[in-house]
mmCIF file of C-alpha atoms and ligand atoms in Angstrom:
data_model
loop_
_atom_site.group_PDB
_atom_site.id
_atom_site.type_symbol
_atom_site.label_atom_id
_atom_site.label_comp_id
_atom_site.label_asym_id
_atom_site.label_seq_id
_atom_site.Cartn_x
_atom_site.Cartn_y
_atom_site.Cartn_z
ATOM 1 C CA UNK O 104 133.536 82.646 112.557
ATOM 2 C CA UNK O 105 134.255 83.621 116.178
ATOM 3 C CA UNK O 106 132.165 86.479 117.488
ATOM 4 C CA UNK O 107 134.025 88.949 119.816
ATOM 5 C CA UNK O 108 133.551 92.283 121.415
ATOM 6 C CA UNK O 109 136.426 94.688 120.758
ATOM 7 C CA UNK O 110 137.460 97.138 123.289
ATOM 8 C CA UNK O 111 138.762 99.936 121.187
ATOM 9 C CA UNK O 112 139.193 102.770 123.629
ATOM 10 C CA UNK O 113 142.267 104.847 122.513
ATOM 11 C CA UNK O 114 143.234 102.172 120.005
ATOM 12 C CA UNK O 115 143.968 103.055 116.417
ATOM 13 C CA UNK O 116 141.405 102.042 113.824
ATOM 14 C CA UNK O 117 142.296 102.839 110.216
ATOM 15 C CA UNK O 118 139.421 103.667 107.905
ATOM 16 C CA UNK O 119 140.260 103.943 104.227
ATOM 17 C CA UNK O 120 137.602 105.607 102.149
ATOM 18 C CA UNK O 121 135.159 108.196 103.303
ATOM 19 C CA UNK O 122 131.909 107.302 101.618
ATOM 20 C CA UNK O 123 128.735 105.383 102.615
ATOM 21 C CA UNK O 124 130.317 102.627 104.635
ATOM 22 C CA UNK O 125 132.669 104.959 106.571
ATOM 23 C CA UNK O 126 129.754 107.365 107.168
ATOM 24 C CA UNK O 127 127.773 104.430 108.771
ATOM 25 C CA UNK O 128 130.592 102.893 110.723
ATOM 26 C CA UNK O 129 132.795 105.727 111.990
ATOM 27 C CA UNK O 130 130.313 107.126 114.545
ATOM 28 C CA UNK O 131 130.134 103.863 116.380
ATOM 29 C CA UNK O 132 133.886 103.495 116.355
ATOM 30 C CA UNK O 133 134.211 107.074 117.922
ATOM 31 C CA UNK O 134 131.509 105.989 120.495
ATOM 32 C CA UNK O 135 133.746 103.068 121.439
ATOM 33 C CA UNK O 136 136.601 105.560 122.114
ATOM 34 C CA UNK O 137 138.625 104.402 119.052
ATOM 35 C CA UNK O 138 141.464 106.605 117.699
ATOM 36 C CA UNK O 139 140.303 106.733 114.161
ATOM 37 C CA UNK O 140 142.568 107.575 111.297
ATOM 38 C CA UNK O 141 140.573 108.349 108.174
ATOM 39 C CA UNK O 142 142.525 108.194 104.836
ATOM 40 C CA UNK O 143 140.794 109.370 101.752
ATOM 41 C CA UNK O 144 141.246 112.065 99.149
ATOM 42 C CA UNK O 145 137.584 113.122 99.540
ATOM 43 C CA UNK O 146 135.104 112.884 102.393
ATOM 44 C CA UNK O 147 131.454 113.218 103.013
ATOM 45 C CA UNK O 148 130.385 116.402 104.864
ATOM 46 C CA UNK O 149 129.575 114.500 108.028
ATOM 47 C CA UNK O 150 133.003 112.880 108.224
ATOM 48 C CA UNK O 151 134.713 116.256 107.452
ATOM 49 C CA UNK O 152 132.798 117.825 110.292
ATOM 50 C CA UNK O 153 134.081 115.145 112.564
ATOM 51 C CA UNK O 154 137.538 115.876 111.545
ATOM 52 C CA UNK O 155 137.173 119.578 112.046
ATOM 53 C CA UNK O 156 135.879 118.852 115.537
ATOM 54 C CA UNK O 157 139.006 116.838 116.141
ATOM 55 C CA UNK O 158 136.995 113.667 116.785
ATOM 56 C CA UNK O 159 139.180 111.827 114.204
ATOM 57 C CA UNK O 160 142.258 112.502 112.218
ATOM 58 C CA UNK O 161 141.700 112.820 108.440
ATOM 59 C CA UNK O 162 144.589 112.391 105.916
ATOM 60 C CA UNK O 163 143.431 113.914 102.693
ATOM 61 C CA UNK O 164 145.188 111.545 100.283
ATOM 62 C CA UNK O 165 145.308 108.117 98.972
ATOM 63 C CA UNK O 166 146.186 105.120 101.129
ATOM 64 C CA UNK O 167 149.860 104.201 101.769
ATOM 65 C CA UNK O 168 151.204 100.984 103.483
ATOM 66 C CA UNK O 169 152.524 102.944 106.514
ATOM 67 C CA UNK O 170 149.005 103.954 107.375
ATOM 68 C CA UNK O 171 148.739 100.488 108.911
ATOM 69 C CA UNK O 172 151.438 101.161 111.445
ATOM 70 C CA UNK O 173 149.970 100.922 114.926
ATOM 71 C CA UNK O 174 146.361 100.007 113.725
ATOM 72 C CA UNK O 175 144.450 97.293 115.630
ATOM 73 C CA UNK O 176 141.631 97.165 113.017
ATOM 74 C CA UNK O 177 141.183 98.270 109.389
ATOM 75 C CA UNK O 178 138.192 99.147 107.522
ATOM 76 C CA UNK O 179 138.858 99.000 103.746
ATOM 77 C CA UNK O 180 135.875 100.979 102.533
ATOM 78 C CA UNK O 181 137.034 102.598 99.264
ATOM 79 C CA UNK O 182 134.922 102.275 96.076
ATOM 80 C CA UNK O 183 137.950 100.682 94.301
ATOM 81 C CA UNK O 184 138.208 96.811 94.724
ATOM 82 C CA UNK O 185 141.845 96.771 93.798
ATOM 83 C CA UNK O 186 142.676 99.341 96.560
ATOM 84 C CA UNK O 187 140.585 97.320 99.050
ATOM 85 C CA UNK O 188 142.458 94.119 97.995
ATOM 86 C CA UNK O 189 145.790 95.850 98.489
ATOM 87 C CA UNK O 190 144.744 97.120 101.848
ATOM 88 C CA UNK O 191 143.533 93.690 102.992
ATOM 89 C CA UNK O 192 146.711 91.907 101.700
ATOM 90 C CA UNK O 193 148.969 94.350 103.668
ATOM 91 C CA UNK O 194 146.680 93.968 106.730
ATOM 92 C CA UNK O 195 146.957 90.241 106.492
ATOM 93 C CA UNK O 196 150.700 90.449 106.483
ATOM 94 C CA UNK O 197 150.715 92.775 109.425
ATOM 95 C CA UNK O 198 148.162 90.555 111.258
ATOM 96 C CA UNK O 199 145.659 93.353 111.574
ATOM 97 C CA UNK O 200 141.960 92.367 111.162
ATOM 98 C CA UNK O 201 140.410 93.845 108.096
ATOM 99 C CA UNK O 202 136.799 94.512 107.240
ATOM 100 C CA UNK O 203 136.093 94.945 103.594
ATOM 101 C CA UNK O 204 133.260 96.857 102.083
ATOM 102 C CA UNK O 205 133.253 95.114 98.753
ATOM 103 C CA UNK O 206 134.232 91.463 99.488
ATOM 104 C CA UNK O 207 133.199 89.927 102.698
ATOM 105 C CA UNK O 208 134.691 86.447 101.753
ATOM 106 C CA UNK O 209 138.090 88.173 101.455
ATOM 107 C CA UNK O 210 137.781 90.027 104.688
ATOM 108 C CA UNK O 211 139.187 88.768 107.883
ATOM 109 C CA UNK O 212 136.604 90.332 110.111
ATOM 110 C CA UNK O 213 132.860 91.079 109.699
ATOM 111 C CA UNK O 214 130.779 93.674 111.265
ATOM 112 C CA UNK O 215 127.424 92.570 112.714
ATOM 113 C CA UNK O 216 124.065 94.522 112.598
ATOM 114 C CA UNK O 217 124.345 96.376 115.849
ATOM 115 C CA UNK O 218 121.557 97.782 117.968
ATOM 116 C CA UNK O 219 121.668 99.558 121.301
ATOM 117 C CA UNK O 220 118.921 99.904 123.871
ATOM 118 C CA UNK O 221 120.057 101.631 127.052
ATOM 119 C CA UNK O 222 122.891 99.448 128.406
ATOM 120 C CA UNK O 223 122.163 96.554 126.118
ATOM 121 C CA UNK O 224 124.053 96.018 122.941
ATOM 122 C CA UNK O 225 122.828 93.617 120.284
ATOM 123 C CA UNK O 226 125.002 92.238 117.533
ATOM 124 C CA UNK O 227 123.504 90.036 114.871
ATOM 125 C CA UNK O 228 125.290 88.017 112.277
ATOM 126 C CA UNK O 229 122.976 85.964 109.798
ATOM 127 C CA UNK O 230 125.240 83.803 107.761
ATOM 128 C CA UNK O 231 126.430 86.709 105.639
ATOM 129 C CA UNK O 232 122.918 88.040 104.800
ATOM 130 C CA UNK O 233 122.899 91.578 105.991
ATOM 131 C CA UNK O 234 119.120 92.037 105.676
ATOM 132 C CA UNK O 235 118.365 89.029 107.921
ATOM 133 C CA UNK O 236 120.977 90.342 110.354
ATOM 134 C CA UNK O 237 119.314 93.735 110.466
ATOM 135 C CA UNK O 238 115.819 92.218 110.847
ATOM 136 C CA UNK O 239 117.046 89.990 113.690
ATOM 137 C CA UNK O 240 118.624 93.014 115.313
ATOM 138 C CA UNK O 241 115.436 95.040 115.001
ATOM 139 C CA UNK O 242 113.407 92.179 116.602
ATOM 140 C CA UNK O 243 115.694 92.203 119.454
ATOM 141 C CA UNK O 244 115.436 95.948 119.820
ATOM 142 C CA UNK O 245 111.585 95.598 119.774
ATOM 143 C CA UNK O 246 111.861 92.971 122.557
ATOM 144 C CA UNK O 247 114.061 95.400 124.620
ATOM 145 C CA UNK O 248 111.774 98.306 123.947
ATOM 146 C CA UNK O 249 108.637 96.396 125.092
ATOM 147 C CA UNK O 250 110.536 95.320 128.195
ATOM 148 C CA UNK O 251 110.778 91.549 127.509
ATOM 149 C CA UNK O 252 114.488 91.912 127.933
ATOM 150 C CA UNK O 253 114.677 94.011 131.175
ATOM 151 C CA UNK O 254 117.318 96.712 131.327
ATOM 152 C CA UNK O 255 118.572 96.509 134.835
ATOM 153 C CA UNK O 256 117.703 100.156 135.503
ATOM 154 C CA UNK O 257 114.059 99.274 135.959
ATOM 155 C CA UNK O 258 114.630 96.122 137.984
ATOM 156 C CA UNK O 259 113.606 96.222 141.773
ATOM 157 C CA UNK O 260 116.783 94.686 143.242
ATOM 158 C CA UNK O 261 115.986 95.868 146.746
ATOM 159 C CA UNK O 262 116.270 99.619 146.226
ATOM 160 C CA UNK O 263 113.221 101.773 145.388
ATOM 161 C CA UNK O 264 112.779 101.664 141.542
ATOM 162 C CA UNK O 265 110.886 104.934 141.697
ATOM 163 C CA UNK O 266 108.466 106.723 139.439
ATOM 164 C CA UNK O 267 108.452 107.353 135.698
ATOM 165 C CA UNK O 268 106.358 110.268 134.412
ATOM 166 C CA UNK O 269 105.446 109.065 130.977
ATOM 167 C CA UNK O 270 103.851 111.010 128.208
ATOM 168 C CA UNK O 271 101.612 108.499 126.214
ATOM 169 C CA UNK O 272 101.178 110.559 123.103
ATOM 170 C CA UNK O 273 98.003 111.850 121.499
ATOM 171 C CA UNK O 274 96.103 108.555 121.429
ATOM 172 C CA UNK O 275 97.457 106.259 118.797
ATOM 173 C CA UNK O 276 99.421 103.610 120.922
ATOM 174 C CA UNK O 277 102.159 103.656 118.306
ATOM 175 C CA UNK O 278 102.846 107.275 119.242
ATOM 176 C CA UNK O 279 104.315 106.596 122.633
ATOM 177 C CA UNK O 280 108.120 106.757 122.732
ATOM 178 C CA UNK O 281 110.281 103.589 122.886
ATOM 179 C CA UNK O 282 111.347 104.522 126.415
ATOM 180 C CA UNK O 283 107.726 104.987 127.421
ATOM 181 C CA UNK O 284 106.650 101.612 126.238
ATOM 182 C CA UNK O 285 109.665 99.947 127.986
ATOM 183 C CA UNK O 286 108.605 101.708 131.207
ATOM 184 C CA UNK O 287 105.058 100.463 130.908
ATOM 185 C CA UNK O 288 106.083 96.937 130.276
ATOM 186 C CA UNK O 289 108.167 96.867 133.456
ATOM 187 C CA UNK O 290 105.816 98.875 135.640
ATOM 188 C CA UNK O 291 104.375 97.393 138.921
ATOM 189 C CA UNK O 292 101.732 99.985 139.042
ATOM 190 C CA UNK O 293 100.322 102.288 136.353
ATOM 191 C CA UNK O 294 98.302 105.304 137.189
ATOM 192 C CA UNK O 295 96.643 106.284 133.966
ATOM 193 C CA UNK O 296 94.773 109.414 132.872
ATOM 194 C CA UNK O 297 91.603 109.628 130.899
ATOM 195 C CA UNK O 298 93.429 110.402 127.727
ATOM 196 C CA UNK O 299 95.936 107.642 127.932
ATOM 197 C CA UNK O 300 95.507 105.193 125.100
ATOM 198 C CA UNK O 301 93.442 102.140 126.143
ATOM 199 C CA UNK O 302 95.352 99.805 123.960
ATOM 200 C CA UNK O 303 98.589 100.520 125.803
ATOM 201 C CA UNK O 304 96.719 99.490 128.950
ATOM 202 C CA UNK O 305 95.546 96.277 127.413
ATOM 203 C CA UNK O 306 99.301 95.331 126.914
ATOM 204 C CA UNK O 307 100.196 95.614 130.537
ATOM 205 C CA UNK O 308 101.479 92.526 132.378
ATOM 206 C CA UNK O 309 98.693 90.701 134.335
ATOM 207 C CA UNK O 310 100.367 91.446 137.586
ATOM 208 C CA UNK O 311 100.622 95.197 136.985
ATOM 209 C CA UNK O 312 98.233 97.204 139.082
ATOM 210 C CA UNK O 313 96.266 99.555 136.940
ATOM 211 C CA UNK O 314 94.805 102.561 138.735
ATOM 212 C CA UNK O 315 92.461 104.615 136.608
ATOM 213 C CA UNK O 316 92.993 108.131 137.633
ATOM 214 C CA UNK O 317 89.818 109.315 136.024
ATOM 215 C CA UNK O 318 87.806 107.132 138.463
ATOM 216 C CA UNK O 319 89.313 108.851 141.488
ATOM 217 C CA UNK O 320 86.353 110.900 143.131
ATOM 218 C CA UNK O 321 86.473 114.384 144.524
ATOM 219 C CA UNK O 322 87.140 117.692 142.733
ATOM 220 C CA UNK O 323 90.069 118.542 140.704
ATOM 221 C CA UNK O 324 92.643 119.524 143.338
ATOM 222 C CA UNK O 325 91.600 116.703 145.736
ATOM 223 C CA UNK O 326 91.813 114.379 142.785
ATOM 224 C CA UNK O 327 95.499 115.484 141.984
ATOM 225 C CA UNK O 328 96.429 115.345 145.694
ATOM 226 C CA UNK O 329 95.018 111.787 145.883
ATOM 227 C CA UNK O 330 96.953 110.762 142.678
ATOM 228 C CA UNK O 331 100.218 111.971 144.127
ATOM 229 C CA UNK O 332 99.543 110.381 147.477
ATOM 230 C CA UNK O 333 98.905 106.984 145.753
ATOM 231 C CA UNK O 334 101.952 107.379 143.525
ATOM 232 C CA UNK O 335 104.275 108.072 146.515
ATOM 233 C CA UNK O 336 102.669 105.365 148.697
ATOM 234 C CA UNK O 337 103.283 102.639 145.982
ATOM 235 C CA UNK O 338 106.769 103.914 145.244
ATOM 236 C CA UNK O 339 107.714 103.887 148.906
ATOM 237 C CA UNK O 340 106.568 100.304 149.123
ATOM 238 C CA UNK O 341 109.152 99.461 146.417
ATOM 239 C CA UNK O 342 106.958 99.442 143.425
ATOM 240 C CA UNK O 343 107.926 100.816 140.049
ATOM 241 C CA UNK O 344 105.283 103.298 139.311
ATOM 242 C CA UNK O 345 104.365 104.731 135.889
ATOM 243 C CA UNK O 346 102.328 107.864 135.863
ATOM 244 C CA UNK O 347 100.949 107.820 132.321
ATOM 245 C CA UNK O 348 99.524 110.950 130.804
ATOM 246 C CA UNK O 349 97.933 111.778 127.488
ATOM 247 C CA UNK O 350 100.396 113.815 125.172
ATOM 248 C CA UNK O 351 103.297 115.125 127.083
ATOM 249 C CA UNK O 352 102.979 115.167 130.806
ATOM 250 C CA UNK O 353 104.594 118.676 131.030
ATOM 251 C CA UNK O 354 102.275 120.361 128.631
ATOM 252 C CA UNK O 355 99.041 121.178 130.617
ATOM 253 C CA UNK O 356 99.594 117.832 132.371
ATOM 254 C CA UNK O 357 100.598 118.701 135.805
ATOM 255 C CA UNK O 358 103.860 116.824 135.504
ATOM 256 C CA UNK O 359 105.789 119.430 137.242
ATOM 257 C CA UNK O 360 103.755 119.124 140.406
ATOM 258 C CA UNK O 361 104.312 115.300 140.285
ATOM 259 C CA UNK O 362 108.011 115.855 139.694
ATOM 260 C CA UNK O 363 108.196 118.109 142.730
ATOM 261 C CA UNK O 364 106.244 115.683 144.882
ATOM 262 C CA UNK O 365 108.616 112.868 144.098
ATOM 263 C CA UNK O 366 111.652 115.153 144.730
ATOM 264 C CA UNK O 367 110.218 116.331 148.046
ATOM 265 C CA UNK O 368 109.589 112.691 149.077
ATOM 266 C CA UNK O 369 113.044 111.511 148.037
ATOM 267 C CA UNK O 370 111.542 109.142 145.445
ATOM 268 C CA UNK O 371 113.782 108.557 142.328
ATOM 269 C CA UNK O 372 111.940 109.950 139.326
ATOM 270 C CA UNK O 373 112.423 109.786 135.549
ATOM 271 C CA UNK O 374 110.733 112.013 133.048
ATOM 272 C CA UNK O 375 109.823 110.392 129.821
ATOM 273 C CA UNK O 376 108.508 113.077 127.354
ATOM 274 C CA UNK O 377 105.517 112.399 125.015
ATOM 275 C CA UNK O 378 104.309 113.570 121.718
ATOM 276 C CA UNK O 379 101.993 116.469 122.597
ATOM 277 C CA UNK O 380 98.617 116.737 120.929
ATOM 278 C CA UNK O 381 99.438 120.486 120.619
ATOM 279 C CA UNK O 382 101.934 119.605 117.701
ATOM 280 C CA UNK O 383 100.858 116.061 116.702
ATOM 281 C CA UNK O 384 97.211 117.075 116.332
ATOM 282 C CA UNK O 385 97.772 119.708 113.775
ATOM 283 C CA UNK O 386 100.441 117.640 112.083
ATOM 284 C CA UNK O 387 98.031 114.688 111.667
ATOM 285 C CA UNK O 388 95.689 117.128 109.832
ATOM 286 C CA UNK O 389 98.648 118.119 107.519
ATOM 287 C CA UNK O 390 99.086 121.402 109.436
ATOM 288 C CA UNK O 391 102.617 122.330 110.266
ATOM 289 C CA UNK O 392 102.584 124.753 113.325
ATOM 290 C CA UNK O 393 105.470 126.679 111.633
ATOM 291 C CA UNK O 394 106.266 127.353 108.001
ATOM 292 C CA UNK O 395 109.418 128.885 106.652
ATOM 293 C CA UNK O 396 108.873 132.407 105.338
ATOM 294 C CA UNK O 397 105.295 132.445 106.771
ATOM 295 C CA UNK O 398 105.322 131.835 110.422
ATOM 296 C CA UNK O 399 108.251 131.836 112.820
ATOM 297 C CA UNK O 400 106.490 131.186 116.101
ATOM 298 C CA UNK O 401 103.666 129.344 117.546
ATOM 299 C CA UNK O 402 101.998 129.664 120.989
ATOM 300 C CA UNK O 403 100.213 126.903 122.919
ATOM 301 C CA UNK O 404 97.627 128.200 125.186
ATOM 302 C CA UNK O 405 95.063 126.682 127.504
ATOM 303 C CA UNK O 406 91.466 127.634 126.767
ATOM 304 C CA UNK O 407 90.073 126.095 129.999
ATOM 305 C CA UNK O 408 89.071 129.613 131.290
ATOM 306 C CA UNK O 409 87.594 132.155 129.008
ATOM 307 C CA UNK O 410 89.430 135.307 128.127
ATOM 308 C CA UNK O 411 88.328 138.021 130.523
ATOM 309 C CA UNK O 412 88.026 135.490 133.384
ATOM 310 C CA UNK O 413 89.806 136.877 136.430
ATOM 311 C CA UNK O 414 91.696 133.532 136.789
ATOM 312 C CA UNK O 415 93.008 133.614 133.161
ATOM 313 C CA UNK O 416 96.769 133.960 133.021
ATOM 314 C CA UNK O 417 96.948 134.532 129.209
ATOM 315 C CA UNK O 418 97.419 137.948 127.616
ATOM 316 C CA UNK O 419 95.013 137.535 124.723
ATOM 317 C CA UNK O 420 95.692 140.978 123.462
ATOM 318 C CA UNK O 421 99.412 140.284 123.304
ATOM 319 C CA UNK O 422 98.742 137.052 121.536
ATOM 320 C CA UNK O 423 96.405 138.713 119.045
ATOM 321 C CA UNK O 424 99.193 141.111 118.083
ATOM 322 C CA UNK O 425 101.665 138.305 117.225
ATOM 323 C CA UNK O 426 101.418 136.932 113.618
ATOM 324 C CA UNK O 427 102.302 133.304 114.534
ATOM 325 C CA UNK O 428 100.219 130.199 115.019
ATOM 326 C CA UNK O 429 97.873 129.872 118.002
ATOM 327 C CA UNK O 430 97.264 126.323 119.273
ATOM 328 C CA UNK O 431 94.588 126.148 121.877
ATOM 329 C CA UNK O 432 94.202 123.109 124.089
ATOM 330 C CA UNK O 433 91.029 122.563 126.252
ATOM 331 C CA UNK O 434 89.455 125.274 124.284
ATOM 332 C CA UNK O 435 86.269 123.686 122.829
ATOM 333 C CA UNK O 436 83.823 125.267 125.372
ATOM 334 C CA UNK O 437 85.199 128.754 125.071
ATOM 335 C CA UNK O 438 86.235 128.808 121.384
ATOM 336 C CA UNK O 439 83.773 131.524 120.506
ATOM 337 C CA UNK O 440 85.071 133.778 123.309
ATOM 338 C CA UNK O 441 88.643 133.016 122.386
ATOM 339 C CA UNK O 442 88.133 133.908 118.723
ATOM 340 C CA UNK O 443 86.385 137.153 119.774
ATOM 341 C CA UNK O 444 89.291 138.066 121.969
ATOM 342 C CA UNK O 445 91.731 137.541 119.136
ATOM 343 C CA UNK O 446 89.811 139.668 116.696
ATOM 344 C CA UNK O 447 89.242 142.331 119.362
ATOM 345 C CA UNK O 448 93.056 142.345 119.972
ATOM 346 C CA UNK O 449 93.688 142.870 116.181
ATOM 347 C CA UNK O 450 93.734 139.467 114.484
ATOM 348 C CA UNK O 451 91.970 139.467 111.157
ATOM 349 C CA UNK O 452 88.413 137.909 111.471
ATOM 350 C CA UNK O 453 89.203 136.153 108.166
ATOM 351 C CA UNK O 454 92.268 134.370 109.633
ATOM 352 C CA UNK O 455 91.985 130.655 108.702
ATOM 353 C CA UNK O 456 91.465 128.237 111.497
ATOM 354 C CA UNK O 457 91.147 124.550 111.959
ATOM 355 C CA UNK O 458 89.895 122.164 114.650
ATOM 356 C CA UNK O 459 91.353 118.649 115.012
ATOM 357 C CA UNK O 460 89.252 116.333 117.068
ATOM 358 C CA UNK O 461 90.345 112.935 118.505
ATOM 359 C CA UNK O 462 93.613 113.333 116.715
ATOM 360 C CA UNK O 463 95.464 110.061 115.918
ATOM 361 C CA UNK O 464 92.591 107.877 116.826
ATOM 362 C CA UNK O 465 90.311 106.102 114.525
ATOM 363 C CA UNK O 466 87.672 108.811 115.202
ATOM 364 C CA UNK O 467 89.869 111.683 114.010
ATOM 365 C CA UNK O 468 87.936 114.465 112.417
ATOM 366 C CA UNK O 469 88.921 117.897 111.240
ATOM 367 C CA UNK O 470 87.051 121.105 110.526
ATOM 368 C CA UNK O 471 88.351 124.131 108.542
ATOM 369 C CA UNK O 472 87.004 127.497 109.257
ATOM 370 C CA UNK O 473 87.948 131.135 109.933
ATOM 371 C CA UNK O 474 88.517 132.978 113.221
ATOM 372 C CA UNK O 475 85.131 134.736 112.776
ATOM 373 C CA UNK O 476 83.248 131.363 112.529
ATOM 374 C CA UNK O 477 85.242 129.373 115.028
ATOM 375 C CA UNK O 478 82.519 129.688 117.685
ATOM 376 C CA UNK O 479 79.909 128.372 115.353
ATOM 377 C CA UNK O 480 81.419 125.089 113.944
ATOM 378 C CA UNK O 481 80.331 121.898 115.570
ATOM 379 C CA UNK O 482 83.137 120.541 117.628
ATOM 380 C CA UNK O 483 83.480 117.597 120.062
ATOM 381 C CA UNK O 484 86.279 117.052 122.707
ATOM 382 C CA UNK O 485 89.027 116.448 122.845
ATOM 383 C CA UNK O 486 90.046 118.866 120.240
ATOM 384 C CA UNK O 487 92.964 121.181 119.268
ATOM 385 C CA UNK O 488 92.013 124.493 117.891
ATOM 386 C CA UNK O 489 94.758 125.907 115.472
ATOM 387 C CA UNK O 490 94.459 129.428 114.279
ATOM 388 C CA UNK O 491 96.710 131.058 111.649
ATOM 389 C CA UNK O 492 97.945 130.978 108.132
ATOM 390 C CA UNK O 493 99.359 127.475 108.436
ATOM 391 C CA UNK O 494 95.881 126.141 108.535
ATOM 392 C CA UNK O 495 95.080 127.087 104.911
ATOM 393 C CA UNK O 496 94.352 123.829 102.923
ATOM 394 C CA UNK O 497 97.441 122.280 101.393
HETATM 395 C C1 SAM N 224 94.666 118.475 129.964
HETATM 396 S S1 SAM N 224 95.135 118.889 128.307
HETATM 397 C C2 SAM N 224 96.483 117.734 128.187
HETATM 398 C C3 SAM N 224 97.355 117.955 126.959
HETATM 399 C C4 SAM N 224 98.375 116.809 126.906
HETATM 400 N N1 SAM N 224 99.278 116.839 128.012
HETATM 401 C C5 SAM N 224 99.228 116.962 125.574
HETATM 402 O O1 SAM N 224 100.397 117.167 125.623
HETATM 403 O O2 SAM N 224 98.564 116.675 124.578
HETATM 404 C C6 SAM N 224 93.907 118.102 127.468
HETATM 405 C C7 SAM N 224 93.636 118.729 126.017
HETATM 406 O O3 SAM N 224 94.617 118.207 125.191
HETATM 407 C C8 SAM N 224 94.080 118.254 123.881
HETATM 408 N N2 SAM N 224 93.992 116.786 123.345
HETATM 409 C C9 SAM N 224 94.534 115.746 124.000
HETATM 410 N N3 SAM N 224 94.552 114.578 123.173
HETATM 411 C C10 SAM N 224 93.964 115.081 122.073
HETATM 412 C C11 SAM N 224 93.570 114.424 120.837
HETATM 413 N N4 SAM N 224 93.925 113.125 120.632
HETATM 414 N N5 SAM N 224 93.005 115.046 119.802
HETATM 415 C C12 SAM N 224 92.713 116.402 120.019
HETATM 416 N N6 SAM N 224 93.019 117.114 121.149
HETATM 417 C C13 SAM N 224 93.737 116.419 122.143
HETATM 418 C C14 SAM N 224 92.632 118.728 123.987
HETATM 419 O O4 SAM N 224 92.685 120.118 123.721
HETATM 420 C C15 SAM N 224 92.322 118.469 125.363
HETATM 421 O O5 SAM N 224 91.326 119.251 125.911
#
């Protein structure tokens, strides 16, 4: 076997059969720019959709020899071995490489297990064993995701690599995104929040400078100014800086301010979203924030200032009049006042509610209650308060 990368841009690829194999292979052919001709009396919905969007041409009939005219490659992917054999015999005569769904030994071309990570493409063959090939491909993808195979985008190479604003997820280190993990593995400097998962920090390279944002003294605003100053200073010195936040950095995470600061300083910045505790917390307690036929909206609010406080920007009365789910972050201290404001605004005191504490960590704990009793249940931080019908026990 001789491995090869095919450049298929605007080159005809004939796909005969529109079942499982075609469903799996055609999207990648289209991504490569191939001019796909699909021949099959029937097609799966996804392939029909591609035809109706004019991404490929679908001939709604059985294969005929002239379909091979002009093709550079053929996929014989019907469920009839006799038809596949006929296609591959004609392809052989026409000197067109043919991949066969049913008989790899009779095929003149094999497709590898393929993986893509940013600009890297992995193709694995494993002596004809597709499971081993897939396992090998997955291992390579893991290496790429953890940064062991560095995509050039993050390499220093003389220019400023910049800042990545990375959401770390709610606490379980497995709940960071693949992109977030890759950024951490390549970081020269990591500025981590209090809620950033400790195990992710353990995995950093020895030479990565770790700055614990929680240890920076001063009050809240001074602290944020100091973090931004450090972030910009390190980035201007050519370091690749990861600003790591719990959950998603753009949900009560001040990510917007950091984005603005980078933009104002001319520092390249990339936002890598995270899994927010506002949705993951309830989900990990089996609470969907929406439910068909029951709740068509959810609102995420900050409870860090009590309702009625002059600095509060939340219209609790309006929120009380909605029937959807209310998710409160930073609401532990004011939970009684929040519940009272919602009841005063018209929510039923018996509305079910739940509190999910330390979501996704080994310490995760949940309490089910009602709006009227939310202020009385024992709660520890960090916690997500969830109010609404979706919190009824499943
Ligand atoms: C400053 S906010 C940051 C939210 C974060 N950016 C996010 O998207 O999850 C901190 C609040 O998030 C919530 N929180 C974060 N992690 C949590 C977890 N693992 N379990 C429960 N609540 C969590 C708590 O309400 C906490 O007070």
